[in-house]
GROMACS .gro file of C-alpha atoms in nm:
model
  348
    1UNK     CA    1   1.637  -2.298  -1.367
    2UNK     CA    2   1.718  -2.320  -0.998
    3UNK     CA    3   1.357  -2.318  -0.881
    4UNK     CA    4   1.254  -2.016  -1.091
    5UNK     CA    5   0.980  -2.051  -1.352
    6UNK     CA    6   1.105  -1.981  -1.706
    7UNK     CA    7   0.870  -1.677  -1.731
    8UNK     CA    8   1.089  -1.492  -1.477
    9UNK     CA    9   1.425  -1.571  -1.637
   10UNK     CA   10   1.602  -1.270  -1.788
   11UNK     CA   11   1.802  -1.285  -2.110
   12UNK     CA   12   2.169  -1.352  -2.022
   13UNK     CA   13   2.279  -0.993  -2.098
   14UNK     CA   14   2.011  -0.852  -1.863
   15UNK     CA   15   2.089  -1.077  -1.565
   16UNK     CA   16   2.238  -0.902  -1.262
   17UNK     CA   17   2.609  -0.954  -1.211
   18UNK     CA   18   2.766  -0.951  -0.865
   19UNK     CA   19   2.866  -0.588  -0.819
   20UNK     CA   20   3.201  -0.491  -0.678
   21UNK     CA   21   3.150  -0.126  -0.772
   22UNK     CA   22   3.217   0.114  -0.487
   23UNK     CA   23   3.079   0.451  -0.588
   24UNK     CA   24   2.960   0.775  -0.445
   25UNK     CA   25   2.585   0.742  -0.453
   26UNK     CA   26   2.336   0.976  -0.613
   27UNK     CA   27   2.310   1.323  -0.453
   28UNK     CA   28   2.135   1.353  -0.115
   29UNK     CA   29   1.953   1.687  -0.094
   30UNK     CA   30   1.832   1.850   0.227
   31UNK     CA   31   1.497   2.023   0.165
   32UNK     CA   32   1.489   2.219   0.494
   33UNK     CA   33   1.571   2.566   0.359
   34UNK     CA   34   1.429   2.911   0.403
   35UNK     CA   35   1.455   3.243   0.223
   36UNK     CA   36   1.499   3.317  -0.146
   37UNK     CA   37   1.871   3.237  -0.143
   38UNK     CA   38   1.810   2.898   0.016
   39UNK     CA   39   1.541   2.807  -0.238
   40UNK     CA   40   1.762   2.912  -0.530
   41UNK     CA   41   2.047   2.698  -0.397
   42UNK     CA   42   1.809   2.403  -0.345
   43UNK     CA   43   1.671   2.438  -0.701
   44UNK     CA   44   2.026   2.452  -0.837
   45UNK     CA   45   2.125   2.132  -0.651
   46UNK     CA   46   1.817   1.957  -0.786
   47UNK     CA   47   1.891   2.078  -1.140
   48UNK     CA   48   2.246   1.943  -1.124
   49UNK     CA   49   2.117   1.604  -1.004
   50UNK     CA   50   1.854   1.595  -1.281
   51UNK     CA   51   2.118   1.663  -1.545
   52UNK     CA   52   2.387   1.424  -1.422
   53UNK     CA   53   2.185   1.135  -1.276
   54UNK     CA   54   1.811   1.180  -1.326
   55UNK     CA   55   1.792   1.056  -0.964
   56UNK     CA   56   1.846   1.206  -0.619
   57UNK     CA   57   1.744   1.143  -0.257
   58UNK     CA   58   1.572   1.401  -0.036
   59UNK     CA   59   1.581   1.435   0.343
   60UNK     CA   60   1.384   1.674   0.569
   61UNK     CA   61   1.109   1.651   0.310
   62UNK     CA   62   0.806   1.710   0.533
   63UNK     CA   63   0.635   1.370   0.507
   64UNK     CA   64   0.575   1.249   0.866
   65UNK     CA   65   0.785   0.942   0.953
   66UNK     CA   66   0.499   0.802   1.163
   67UNK     CA   67   0.269   0.801   0.856
   68UNK     CA   68   0.532   0.629   0.642
   69UNK     CA   69   0.575   0.361   0.909
   70UNK     CA   70   0.197   0.306   0.921
   71UNK     CA   71   0.173   0.259   0.544
   72UNK     CA   72   0.470   0.018   0.550
   73UNK     CA   73   0.293  -0.179   0.822
   74UNK     CA   74  -0.037  -0.211   0.630
   75UNK     CA   75   0.155  -0.305   0.313
   76UNK     CA   76   0.328  -0.591   0.494
   77UNK     CA   77   0.000  -0.700   0.655
   78UNK     CA   78  -0.170  -0.711   0.315
   79UNK     CA   79   0.106  -0.904   0.135
   80UNK     CA   80   0.124  -1.152   0.426
   81UNK     CA   81  -0.240  -1.253   0.362
   82UNK     CA   82  -0.319  -1.585   0.189
   83UNK     CA   83  -0.313  -1.558  -0.192
   84UNK     CA   84  -0.691  -1.625  -0.217
   85UNK     CA   85  -0.757  -1.327   0.010
   86UNK     CA   86  -0.526  -1.096  -0.189
   87UNK     CA   87  -0.685  -1.202  -0.517
   88UNK     CA   88  -1.025  -1.078  -0.398
   89UNK     CA   89  -0.893  -0.731  -0.488
   90UNK     CA   90  -0.725  -0.847  -0.810
   91UNK     CA   91  -0.665  -0.618  -1.104
   92UNK     CA   92  -0.840  -0.711  -1.430
   93UNK     CA   93  -0.849  -0.600  -1.794
   94UNK     CA   94  -1.111  -0.332  -1.720
   95UNK     CA   95  -0.961  -0.188  -1.401
   96UNK     CA   96  -0.584  -0.174  -1.349
   97UNK     CA   97  -0.607  -0.084  -0.977
   98UNK     CA   98  -0.576  -0.345  -0.703
   99UNK     CA   99  -0.359  -0.652  -0.651
  100UNK     CA  100  -0.144  -0.798  -0.928
  101UNK     CA  101   0.124  -1.068  -0.934
  102UNK     CA  102   0.193  -1.104  -1.307
  103UNK     CA  103   0.356  -0.772  -1.400
  104UNK     CA  104   0.585  -0.779  -1.706
  105UNK     CA  105   0.871  -0.540  -1.785
  106UNK     CA  106   1.021  -0.567  -2.134
  107UNK     CA  107   0.808  -0.881  -2.176
  108UNK     CA  108   0.972  -1.074  -1.889
  109UNK     CA  109   0.774  -1.140  -1.573
  110UNK     CA  110   0.888  -0.947  -1.264
  111UNK     CA  111   0.967  -1.125  -0.936
  112UNK     CA  112   0.718  -0.925  -0.730
  113UNK     CA  113   0.361  -0.863  -0.621
  114UNK     CA  114   0.200  -0.518  -0.635
  115UNK     CA  115  -0.103  -0.327  -0.518
  116UNK     CA  116  -0.194  -0.015  -0.720
  117UNK     CA  117  -0.425   0.271  -0.623
  118UNK     CA  118  -0.514   0.598  -0.796
  119UNK     CA  119  -0.427   0.925  -0.623
  120UNK     CA  120  -0.742   1.090  -0.763
  121UNK     CA  121  -1.053   0.876  -0.726
  122UNK     CA  122  -1.212   0.877  -0.977
  123UNK     CA  123  -0.945   0.921  -1.246
  124UNK     CA  124  -1.031   0.986  -1.611
  125UNK     CA  125  -0.834   0.824  -1.894
  126UNK     CA  126  -0.886   0.747  -2.264
  127UNK     CA  127  -1.067   0.419  -2.326
  128UNK     CA  128  -0.800   0.306  -2.575
  129UNK     CA  129  -0.465   0.414  -2.727
  130UNK     CA  130  -0.638   0.465  -3.066
  131UNK     CA  131  -0.589   0.836  -3.161
  132UNK     CA  132  -0.938   0.850  -3.319
  133UNK     CA  133  -1.118   0.701  -3.019
  134UNK     CA  134  -1.248   0.994  -2.812
  135UNK     CA  135  -1.416   0.784  -2.542
  136UNK     CA  136  -1.305   0.865  -2.186
  137UNK     CA  137  -1.328   0.597  -1.920
  138UNK     CA  138  -1.370   0.651  -1.546
  139UNK     CA  139  -1.153   0.446  -1.311
  140UNK     CA  140  -1.205   0.400  -0.937
  141UNK     CA  141  -0.997   0.227  -0.673
  142UNK     CA  142  -1.049  -0.134  -0.576
  143UNK     CA  143  -0.985  -0.185  -0.203
  144UNK     CA  144  -0.921  -0.503   0.000
  145UNK     CA  145  -1.132  -0.589   0.304
  146UNK     CA  146  -0.819  -0.657   0.508
  147UNK     CA  147  -0.633  -0.510   0.679
  148UNK     CA  148  -0.929  -0.286   0.782
  149UNK     CA  149  -0.714   0.030   0.810
  150UNK     CA  150  -0.558  -0.024   0.463
  151UNK     CA  151  -0.772   0.222   0.267
  152UNK     CA  152  -0.762   0.513   0.511
  153UNK     CA  153  -0.386   0.480   0.574
  154UNK     CA  154  -0.301   0.465   0.203
  155UNK     CA  155  -0.522   0.763   0.118
  156UNK     CA  156  -0.368   0.974   0.396
  157UNK     CA  157  -0.018   0.878   0.280
  158UNK     CA  158  -0.103   0.962  -0.085
  159UNK     CA  159  -0.203   1.315   0.011
  160UNK     CA  160   0.120   1.383   0.201
  161UNK     CA  161   0.350   1.245  -0.068
  162UNK     CA  162   0.150   1.428  -0.336
  163UNK     CA  163   0.231   1.755  -0.154
  164UNK     CA  164   0.600   1.665  -0.173
  165UNK     CA  165   0.566   1.585  -0.545
  166UNK     CA  166   0.413   1.930  -0.614
  167UNK     CA  167   0.691   2.095  -0.410
  168UNK     CA  168   0.955   1.909  -0.615
  169UNK     CA  169   0.780   2.004  -0.938
  170UNK     CA  170   0.809   2.372  -0.840
  171UNK     CA  171   1.178   2.335  -0.757
  172UNK     CA  172   1.242   2.158  -1.088
  173UNK     CA  173   1.064   2.442  -1.273
  174UNK     CA  174   1.283   2.697  -1.094
  175UNK     CA  175   1.594   2.492  -1.176
  176UNK     CA  176   1.505   2.522  -1.547
  177UNK     CA  177   1.489   2.902  -1.509
  178UNK     CA  178   1.107   2.901  -1.525
  179UNK     CA  179   0.840   3.028  -1.283
  180UNK     CA  180   0.770   2.787  -0.995
  181UNK     CA  181   0.415   2.718  -1.117
  182UNK     CA  182   0.509   2.660  -1.484
  183UNK     CA  183   0.426   2.287  -1.478
  184UNK     CA  184   0.142   2.291  -1.222
  185UNK     CA  185  -0.144   2.328  -1.473
  186UNK     CA  186  -0.047   1.998  -1.635
  187UNK     CA  187  -0.158   1.821  -1.312
  188UNK     CA  188  -0.505   1.972  -1.254
  189UNK     CA  189  -0.667   1.631  -1.308
  190UNK     CA  190  -0.360   1.421  -1.253
  191UNK     CA  191  -0.367   1.050  -1.336
  192UNK     CA  192  -0.094   0.933  -1.097
  193UNK     CA  193  -0.096   0.636  -0.865
  194UNK     CA  194   0.058   0.492  -0.552
  195UNK     CA  195   0.201   0.141  -0.572
  196UNK     CA  196   0.292  -0.100  -0.294
  197UNK     CA  197   0.567  -0.338  -0.411
  198UNK     CA  198   0.651  -0.668  -0.244
  199UNK     CA  199   0.959  -0.862  -0.354
  200UNK     CA  200   0.968  -1.210  -0.194
  201UNK     CA  201   1.302  -1.388  -0.144
  202UNK     CA  202   1.407  -1.544  -0.476
  203UNK     CA  203   1.575  -1.888  -0.495
  204UNK     CA  204   1.780  -1.779  -0.800
  205UNK     CA  205   1.843  -1.405  -0.774
  206UNK     CA  206   2.112  -1.427  -1.043
  207UNK     CA  207   1.848  -1.521  -1.305
  208UNK     CA  208   1.549  -1.298  -1.225
  209UNK     CA  209   1.483  -0.932  -1.152
  210UNK     CA  210   1.229  -0.770  -0.921
  211UNK     CA  211   1.172  -0.519  -1.200
  212UNK     CA  212   1.353  -0.538  -1.532
  213UNK     CA  213   1.536  -0.237  -1.675
  214UNK     CA  214   1.296   0.046  -1.765
  215UNK     CA  215   1.239   0.419  -1.753
  216UNK     CA  216   0.931   0.564  -1.584
  217UNK     CA  217   0.681   0.713  -1.825
  218UNK     CA  218   0.530   0.997  -1.619
  219UNK     CA  219   0.676   1.317  -1.473
  220UNK     CA  220   0.829   1.222  -1.136
  221UNK     CA  221   0.852   0.919  -0.911
  222UNK     CA  222   0.875   0.960  -0.532
  223UNK     CA  223   0.994   0.631  -0.380
  224UNK     CA  224   1.012   0.505  -0.024
  225UNK     CA  225   1.229   0.194   0.006
  226UNK     CA  226   1.308  -0.019   0.309
  227UNK     CA  227   1.657  -0.101   0.438
  228UNK     CA  228   1.707  -0.410   0.221
  229UNK     CA  229   1.813  -0.226  -0.096
  230UNK     CA  230   1.793  -0.357  -0.451
  231UNK     CA  231   1.724  -0.050  -0.666
  232UNK     CA  232   1.996   0.012  -0.925
  233UNK     CA  233   2.028   0.293  -1.179
  234UNK     CA  234   2.222   0.297  -1.503
  235UNK     CA  235   2.498   0.557  -1.485
  236UNK     CA  236   2.495   0.797  -1.782
  237UNK     CA  237   2.874   0.813  -1.820
  238UNK     CA  238   2.951   0.441  -1.866
  239UNK     CA  239   2.627   0.238  -1.856
  240UNK     CA  240   2.724   0.064  -1.528
  241UNK     CA  241   2.445  -0.042  -1.290
  242UNK     CA  242   2.487   0.155  -0.965
  243UNK     CA  243   2.312   0.045  -0.642
  244UNK     CA  244   2.117   0.311  -0.452
  245UNK     CA  245   2.199   0.279  -0.086
  246UNK     CA  246   1.896   0.306   0.146
  247UNK     CA  247   1.900   0.611   0.375
  248UNK     CA  248   1.653   0.595   0.666
  249UNK     CA  249   1.343   0.812   0.606
  250UNK     CA  250   1.475   0.953   0.277
  251UNK     CA  251   1.279   0.954  -0.048
  252UNK     CA  252   1.435   0.860  -0.379
  253UNK     CA  253   1.323   1.092  -0.658
  254UNK     CA  254   1.360   1.018  -1.025
  255UNK     CA  255   1.287   1.222  -1.334
  256UNK     CA  256   1.054   1.038  -1.567
  257UNK     CA  257   0.999   1.061  -1.942
  258UNK     CA  258   0.752   1.353  -1.958
  259UNK     CA  259   0.997   1.574  -1.768
  260UNK     CA  260   1.279   1.471  -2.000
  261UNK     CA  261   1.060   1.584  -2.293
  262UNK     CA  262   0.944   1.909  -2.124
  263UNK     CA  263   1.310   1.993  -2.051
  264UNK     CA  264   1.403   1.911  -2.415
  265UNK     CA  265   1.663   1.659  -2.293
  266UNK     CA  266   1.827   1.894  -2.041
  267UNK     CA  267   1.714   1.648  -1.775
  268UNK     CA  268   1.738   1.275  -1.803
  269UNK     CA  269   1.492   0.996  -1.733
  270UNK     CA  270   1.740   0.729  -1.626
  271UNK     CA  271   1.701   0.356  -1.675
  272UNK     CA  272   1.670   0.161  -1.353
  273UNK     CA  273   1.590  -0.190  -1.229
  274UNK     CA  274   1.545  -0.386  -0.907
  275UNK     CA  275   1.759  -0.685  -0.811
  276UNK     CA  276   1.630  -0.945  -0.567
  277UNK     CA  277   1.800  -1.161  -0.306
  278UNK     CA  278   1.752  -1.513  -0.172
  279UNK     CA  279   1.723  -1.428   0.200
  280UNK     CA  280   1.515  -1.119   0.269
  281UNK     CA  281   1.182  -0.991   0.145
  282UNK     CA  282   1.182  -0.628   0.032
  283UNK     CA  283   0.912  -0.361   0.025
  284UNK     CA  284   0.904  -0.033  -0.162
  285UNK     CA  285   0.634   0.230  -0.215
  286UNK     CA  286   0.657   0.451  -0.524
  287UNK     CA  287   0.419   0.738  -0.598
  288UNK     CA  288   0.403   0.789  -0.974
  289UNK     CA  289   0.319   1.151  -1.052
  290UNK     CA  290   0.139   1.173  -1.389
  291UNK     CA  291  -0.018   1.465  -1.578
  292UNK     CA  292  -0.388   1.502  -1.667
  293UNK     CA  293  -0.500   1.270  -1.948
  294UNK     CA  294  -0.565   1.558  -2.194
  295UNK     CA  295  -0.214   1.711  -2.159
  296UNK     CA  296  -0.011   1.723  -2.481
  297UNK     CA  297   0.353   1.659  -2.387
  298UNK     CA  298   0.618   1.846  -2.586
  299UNK     CA  299   0.934   2.047  -2.514
  300UNK     CA  300   0.849   2.371  -2.329
  301UNK     CA  301   0.860   2.667  -2.566
  302UNK     CA  302   1.086   2.866  -2.329
  303UNK     CA  303   1.355   2.596  -2.367
  304UNK     CA  304   1.342   2.576  -2.748
  305UNK     CA  305   1.514   2.811  -2.997
  306UNK     CA  306   1.701   2.797  -3.328
  307UNK     CA  307   2.020   2.673  -3.162
  308UNK     CA  308   1.826   2.421  -2.953
  309UNK     CA  309   1.527   2.299  -3.159
  310UNK     CA  310   1.255   2.074  -3.017
  311UNK     CA  311   1.387   1.719  -2.984
  312UNK     CA  312   1.041   1.558  -2.958
  313UNK     CA  313   0.711   1.577  -3.139
  314UNK     CA  314   0.401   1.643  -2.931
  315UNK     CA  315   0.214   1.341  -2.794
  316UNK     CA  316  -0.098   1.283  -2.584
  317UNK     CA  317  -0.016   1.180  -2.228
  318UNK     CA  318  -0.343   0.986  -2.186
  319UNK     CA  319  -0.296   0.780  -2.505
  320UNK     CA  320   0.069   0.713  -2.422
  321UNK     CA  321  -0.020   0.600  -2.069
  322UNK     CA  322  -0.303   0.371  -2.178
  323UNK     CA  323  -0.075   0.207  -2.435
  324UNK     CA  324   0.191   0.137  -2.169
  325UNK     CA  325  -0.055   0.019  -1.905
  326UNK     CA  326  -0.179  -0.252  -2.139
  327UNK     CA  327   0.171  -0.382  -2.204
  328UNK     CA  328   0.252  -0.416  -1.831
  329UNK     CA  329  -0.050  -0.639  -1.794
  330UNK     CA  330   0.056  -0.922  -2.019
  331UNK     CA  331   0.332  -1.037  -2.248
  332UNK     CA  332   0.312  -0.865  -2.586
  333UNK     CA  333   0.467  -0.938  -2.924
  334UNK     CA  334   0.653  -0.606  -2.922
  335UNK     CA  335   0.807  -0.371  -2.667
  336UNK     CA  336   0.572  -0.101  -2.538
  337UNK     CA  337   0.565   0.263  -2.648
  338UNK     CA  338   0.862   0.480  -2.546
  339UNK     CA  339   0.931   0.855  -2.580
  340UNK     CA  340   1.201   0.764  -2.836
  341UNK     CA  341   0.913   0.701  -3.079
  342UNK     CA  342   0.845   1.078  -3.072
  343UNK     CA  343   1.202   1.198  -3.133
  344UNK     CA  344   1.253   1.457  -3.407
  345UNK     CA  345   1.541   1.442  -3.658
  346UNK     CA  346   1.701   1.733  -3.462
  347UNK     CA  347   1.747   1.507  -3.161
  348UNK     CA  348   1.990   1.277  -3.340
   0.00000   0.00000   0.00000
């Protein structure tokens, strides 16, 4: 298979095709506004992007460029280490933080290496997906010895990007016609994480994917990507895969499943994937913004009425997350849990 292990090879219909599509990209939104009118306009722009694409890019977002460059530098330094050194901080069945090079999406292995860290340390999550199991487990970060500045830099970066995530959450609430703080309580003991992604050059980029097609399970994802590109989103109107062009110092924001449910399908959690190339390595740094483990996710009551009934049944965020985390770890017999499993008859 052209130098690629069979575990990485996508089914023929999922393999990336050479794209000749020239499109206007997803909206680019400038967050440097002031005054009530400016905030209302900003919220409206974000709402339009959430409805049409489920993705947008933000500029003038308040995260210092110098800090982003420092975290990119430590990420490269870590992934450049010998494999034995990286595996000293390897993820295991009991703790999903740390280094990992066997991630699966839709049961096919991804062409990438990752390092995961929790935003809140410690983080509390259910011990198992079993609805009757009430045990709560405590998770803490696993840190590498090298590079020595890795831990401090990543923690500082987490805090700054977390501030941006909370700001976006408020704007999304406003865009739904709700108070700015409507969703904030869901994140009091948030379970989110920061991930460093490394995509090495791939000898057969037409057969493998850096990340297979998927939707993010949480509330929001705030992504920094380098200038190489590779992220593609599935356009709602025709199902085409659209490349997201890198913009220097912008963040790519995508709506994830919990927000699609809270909005009762007003906003869309779009499918996306990452293609790889044979020449250049690529780095990206997503912050996954997740609710507290005890949050019950369901359509917000303000957005539900007789004409627009709830399109999802309530589910436990913690149980949902723990189920999905297990399926990323290894190949399973079945596809992992999706929000579609909680659809009501009214959603059809």
